Short mmCIF file of C-alpha atoms in Angstrom, two decimals:
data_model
loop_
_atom_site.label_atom_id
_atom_site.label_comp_id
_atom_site.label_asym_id
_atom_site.label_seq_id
_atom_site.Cartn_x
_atom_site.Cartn_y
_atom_site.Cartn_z
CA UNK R 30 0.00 0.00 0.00
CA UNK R 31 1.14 3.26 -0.89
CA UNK R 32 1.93 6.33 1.61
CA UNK R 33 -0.97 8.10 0.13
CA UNK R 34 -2.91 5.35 0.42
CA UNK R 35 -2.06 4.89 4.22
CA UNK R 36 -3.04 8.65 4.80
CA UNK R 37 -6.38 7.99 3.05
CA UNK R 38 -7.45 4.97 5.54
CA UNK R 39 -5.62 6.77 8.67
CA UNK R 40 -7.78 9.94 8.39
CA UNK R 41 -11.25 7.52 7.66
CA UNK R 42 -13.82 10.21 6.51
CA UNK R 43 -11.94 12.96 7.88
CA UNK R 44 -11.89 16.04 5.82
CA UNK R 45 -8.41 16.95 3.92
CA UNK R 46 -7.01 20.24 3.84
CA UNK R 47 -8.18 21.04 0.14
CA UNK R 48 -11.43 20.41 1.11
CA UNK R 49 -11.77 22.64 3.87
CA UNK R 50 -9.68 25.22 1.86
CA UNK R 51 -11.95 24.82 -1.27
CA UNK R 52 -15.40 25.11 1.10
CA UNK R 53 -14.09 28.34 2.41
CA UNK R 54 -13.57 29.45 -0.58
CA UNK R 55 -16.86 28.58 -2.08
CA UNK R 56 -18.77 30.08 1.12
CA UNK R 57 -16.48 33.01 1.09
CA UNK R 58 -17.02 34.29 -2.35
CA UNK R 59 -20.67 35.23 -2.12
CA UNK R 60 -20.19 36.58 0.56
CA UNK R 61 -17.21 39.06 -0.58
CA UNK R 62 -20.08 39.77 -3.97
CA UNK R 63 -22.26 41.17 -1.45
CA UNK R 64 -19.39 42.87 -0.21
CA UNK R 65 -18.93 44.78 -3.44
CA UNK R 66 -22.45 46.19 -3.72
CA UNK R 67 -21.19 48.09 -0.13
CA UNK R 68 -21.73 51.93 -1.11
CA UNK R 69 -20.23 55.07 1.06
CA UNK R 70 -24.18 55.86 1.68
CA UNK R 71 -24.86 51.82 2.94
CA UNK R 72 -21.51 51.26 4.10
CA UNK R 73 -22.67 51.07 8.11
CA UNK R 74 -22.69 48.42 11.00
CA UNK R 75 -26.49 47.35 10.30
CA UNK R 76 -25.31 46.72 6.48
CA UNK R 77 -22.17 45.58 7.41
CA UNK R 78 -23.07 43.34 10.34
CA UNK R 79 -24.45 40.21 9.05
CA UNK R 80 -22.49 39.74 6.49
CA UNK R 81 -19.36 40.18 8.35
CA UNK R 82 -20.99 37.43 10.89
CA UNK R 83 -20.99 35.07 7.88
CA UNK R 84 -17.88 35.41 6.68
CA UNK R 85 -16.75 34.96 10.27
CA UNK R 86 -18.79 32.05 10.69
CA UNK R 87 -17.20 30.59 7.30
CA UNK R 88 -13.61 30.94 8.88
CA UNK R 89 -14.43 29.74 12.10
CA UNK R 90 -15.77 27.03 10.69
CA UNK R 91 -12.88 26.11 8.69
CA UNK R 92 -10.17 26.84 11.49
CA UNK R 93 -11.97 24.17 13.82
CA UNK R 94 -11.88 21.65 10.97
CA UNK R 95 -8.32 22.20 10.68
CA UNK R 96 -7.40 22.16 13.80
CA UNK R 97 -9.18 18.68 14.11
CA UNK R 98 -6.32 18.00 11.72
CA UNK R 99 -3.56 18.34 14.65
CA UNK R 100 -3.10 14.49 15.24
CA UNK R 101 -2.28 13.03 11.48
CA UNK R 102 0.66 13.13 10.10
CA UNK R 103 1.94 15.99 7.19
CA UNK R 104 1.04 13.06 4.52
CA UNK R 105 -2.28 12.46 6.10
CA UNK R 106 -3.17 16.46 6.17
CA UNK R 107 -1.61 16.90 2.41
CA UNK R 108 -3.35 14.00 1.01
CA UNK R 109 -6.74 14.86 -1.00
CA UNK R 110 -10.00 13.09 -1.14
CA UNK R 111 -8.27 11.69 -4.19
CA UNK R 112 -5.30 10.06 -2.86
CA UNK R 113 -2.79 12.99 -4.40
CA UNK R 114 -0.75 14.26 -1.42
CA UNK R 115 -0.49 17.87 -2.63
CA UNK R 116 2.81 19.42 -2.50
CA UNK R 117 2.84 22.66 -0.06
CA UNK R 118 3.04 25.56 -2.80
CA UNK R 119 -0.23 23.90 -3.27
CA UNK R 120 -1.78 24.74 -0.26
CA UNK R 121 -0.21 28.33 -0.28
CA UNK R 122 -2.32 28.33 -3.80
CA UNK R 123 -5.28 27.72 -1.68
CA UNK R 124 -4.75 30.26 1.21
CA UNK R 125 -3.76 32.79 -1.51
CA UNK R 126 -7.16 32.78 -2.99
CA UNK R 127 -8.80 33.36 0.16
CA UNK R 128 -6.62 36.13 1.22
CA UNK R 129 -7.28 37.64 -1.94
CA UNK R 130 -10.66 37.09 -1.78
CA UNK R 131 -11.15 38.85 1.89
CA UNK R 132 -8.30 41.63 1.72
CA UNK R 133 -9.48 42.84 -1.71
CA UNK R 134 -13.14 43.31 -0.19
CA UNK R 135 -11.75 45.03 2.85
CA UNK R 136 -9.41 47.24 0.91
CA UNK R 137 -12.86 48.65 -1.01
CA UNK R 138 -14.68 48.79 1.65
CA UNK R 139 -11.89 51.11 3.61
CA UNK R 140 -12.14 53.22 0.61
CA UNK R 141 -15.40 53.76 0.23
CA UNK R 142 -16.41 54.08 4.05
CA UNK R 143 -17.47 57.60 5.57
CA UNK R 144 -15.54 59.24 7.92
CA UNK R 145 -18.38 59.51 10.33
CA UNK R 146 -18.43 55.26 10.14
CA UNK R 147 -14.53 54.44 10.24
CA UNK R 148 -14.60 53.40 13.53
CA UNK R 149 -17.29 51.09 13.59
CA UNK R 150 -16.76 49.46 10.28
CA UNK R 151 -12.94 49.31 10.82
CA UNK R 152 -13.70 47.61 13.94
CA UNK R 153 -15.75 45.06 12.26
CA UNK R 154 -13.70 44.52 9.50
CA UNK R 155 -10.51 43.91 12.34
CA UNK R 156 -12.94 40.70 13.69
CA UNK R 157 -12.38 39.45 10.31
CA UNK R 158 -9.01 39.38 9.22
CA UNK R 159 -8.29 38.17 13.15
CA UNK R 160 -10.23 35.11 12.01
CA UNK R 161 -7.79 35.15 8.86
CA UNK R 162 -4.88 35.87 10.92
CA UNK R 163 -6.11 32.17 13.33
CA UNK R 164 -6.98 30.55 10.31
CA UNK R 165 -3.10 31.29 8.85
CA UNK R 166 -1.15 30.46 11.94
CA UNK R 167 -3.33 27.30 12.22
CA UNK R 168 -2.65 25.81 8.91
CA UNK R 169 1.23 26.94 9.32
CA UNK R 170 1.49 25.68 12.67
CA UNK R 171 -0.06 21.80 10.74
CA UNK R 172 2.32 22.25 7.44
CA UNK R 173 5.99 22.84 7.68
CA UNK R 174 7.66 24.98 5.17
CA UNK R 175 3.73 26.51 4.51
CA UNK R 176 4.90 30.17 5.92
CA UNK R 177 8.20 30.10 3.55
CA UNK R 178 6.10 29.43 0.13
CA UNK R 179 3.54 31.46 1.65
CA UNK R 180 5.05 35.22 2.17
CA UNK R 181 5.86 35.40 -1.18
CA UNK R 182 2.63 35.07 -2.58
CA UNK R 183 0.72 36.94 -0.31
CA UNK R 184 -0.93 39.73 -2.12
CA UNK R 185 0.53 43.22 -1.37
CA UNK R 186 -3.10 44.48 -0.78
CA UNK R 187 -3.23 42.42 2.31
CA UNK R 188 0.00 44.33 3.75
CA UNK R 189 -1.84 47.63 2.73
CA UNK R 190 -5.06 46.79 4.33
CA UNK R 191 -3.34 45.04 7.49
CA UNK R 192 -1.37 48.64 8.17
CA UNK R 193 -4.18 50.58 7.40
CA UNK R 194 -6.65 48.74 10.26
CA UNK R 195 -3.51 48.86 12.58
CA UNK R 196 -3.44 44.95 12.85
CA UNK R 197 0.67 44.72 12.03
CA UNK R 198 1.41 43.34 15.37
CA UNK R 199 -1.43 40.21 15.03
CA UNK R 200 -0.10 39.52 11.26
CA UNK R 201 3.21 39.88 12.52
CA UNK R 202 4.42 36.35 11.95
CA UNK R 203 4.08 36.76 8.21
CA UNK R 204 6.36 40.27 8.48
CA UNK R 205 3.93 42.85 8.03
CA UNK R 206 5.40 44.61 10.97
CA UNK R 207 7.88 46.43 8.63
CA UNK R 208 6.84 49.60 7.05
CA UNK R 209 4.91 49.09 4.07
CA UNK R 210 4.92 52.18 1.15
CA UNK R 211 1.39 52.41 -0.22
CA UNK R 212 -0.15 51.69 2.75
CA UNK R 213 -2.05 54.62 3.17
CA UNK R 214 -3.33 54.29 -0.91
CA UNK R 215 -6.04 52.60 0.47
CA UNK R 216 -7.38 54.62 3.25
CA UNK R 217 -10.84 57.02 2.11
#
């Protein structure tokens, strides 16, 4: 029996981590299209609210399915529904496309939000990209070598938007506690 094999009947009908990767995803992205119907005149907590509870919801979810992940081995958490044990520039892939997915939607919706609402909305958009921020150190702390593929790739909106809310000092793990030019390009 092969090593991908063995994953496959070690983990029994365990998730893998393309799966729960992919799901977020797919739960994410409606979410972020409602995002980008967010005007300056609707761009307030009781707009804001309940979809920023779903997409937290979406990456809770996902974090507690990974973290169910903590007891298999590397080949067990890399190895897809499929049998293919994915290499780990893989799963960067994967977290790329979410990153993108949520930073892109907060970087609009910093520049479209009122002055008289920045605190608020700031504040709920912070919840979220803690989430991201668990959801990151989570999957690093499973994969080794994840973080090293990972930096490169990460979008340089997400460095923008992570100085503009002030949150350098949670993402700092991935180095966004240097300065960062641009950063400010995104504020309203």
């Amino acid at each position: 029996m092969s090593t991908a094999s063995n994953a496959l009947d070690a983990r029994c009908d365990c998730h893998n981590i393309q799966g729960v990767l992919t799901d977020a995803t797919a739960s994410i992205t409606p979410l972020v299209a409602e995002l980008s119907y967010i005007t300056a005149s609707n761009c307030t907590s009781e707009v804001l609210t309940p979809i920023i509870t779903e997409l937290k919801g979406c990456l809770s979810g996902a974090i507690t399915e990974i973290e169910g992940f903590a007891s298999l081995s590397l080949t067990a958490i890399l190895t897809t529904a499929d049998g293919v044990v994915l290499e780990v520039t893989d799963v960067a892939q994967l977290i790329v496309c979410i990153l993108k997915l949520i930073f892109e939607a907060c970087a609009t919706i910093i520049k479209i939000c009122p002055s008289a609402n920045i605190k608020v909305v700031y504040a709920l958009l912070c919840e979220v990209l803690v989430l991201v921020c668990t959801l990151l150190q989570t999957i690093c702390g499973l994969i080794s070598g994840l973080l090293i593929c990972l930096i490169p790739l990460i979008p340089s909106v997400c460095f923008s938007v992570i100085a503009t809310l002030d949150l350098k000092s949670t993402f700092s793990f991935i180095g966004a506690t240097t300065p960062l030019t641009g950063s400010l390009s995104i504020s309203p």
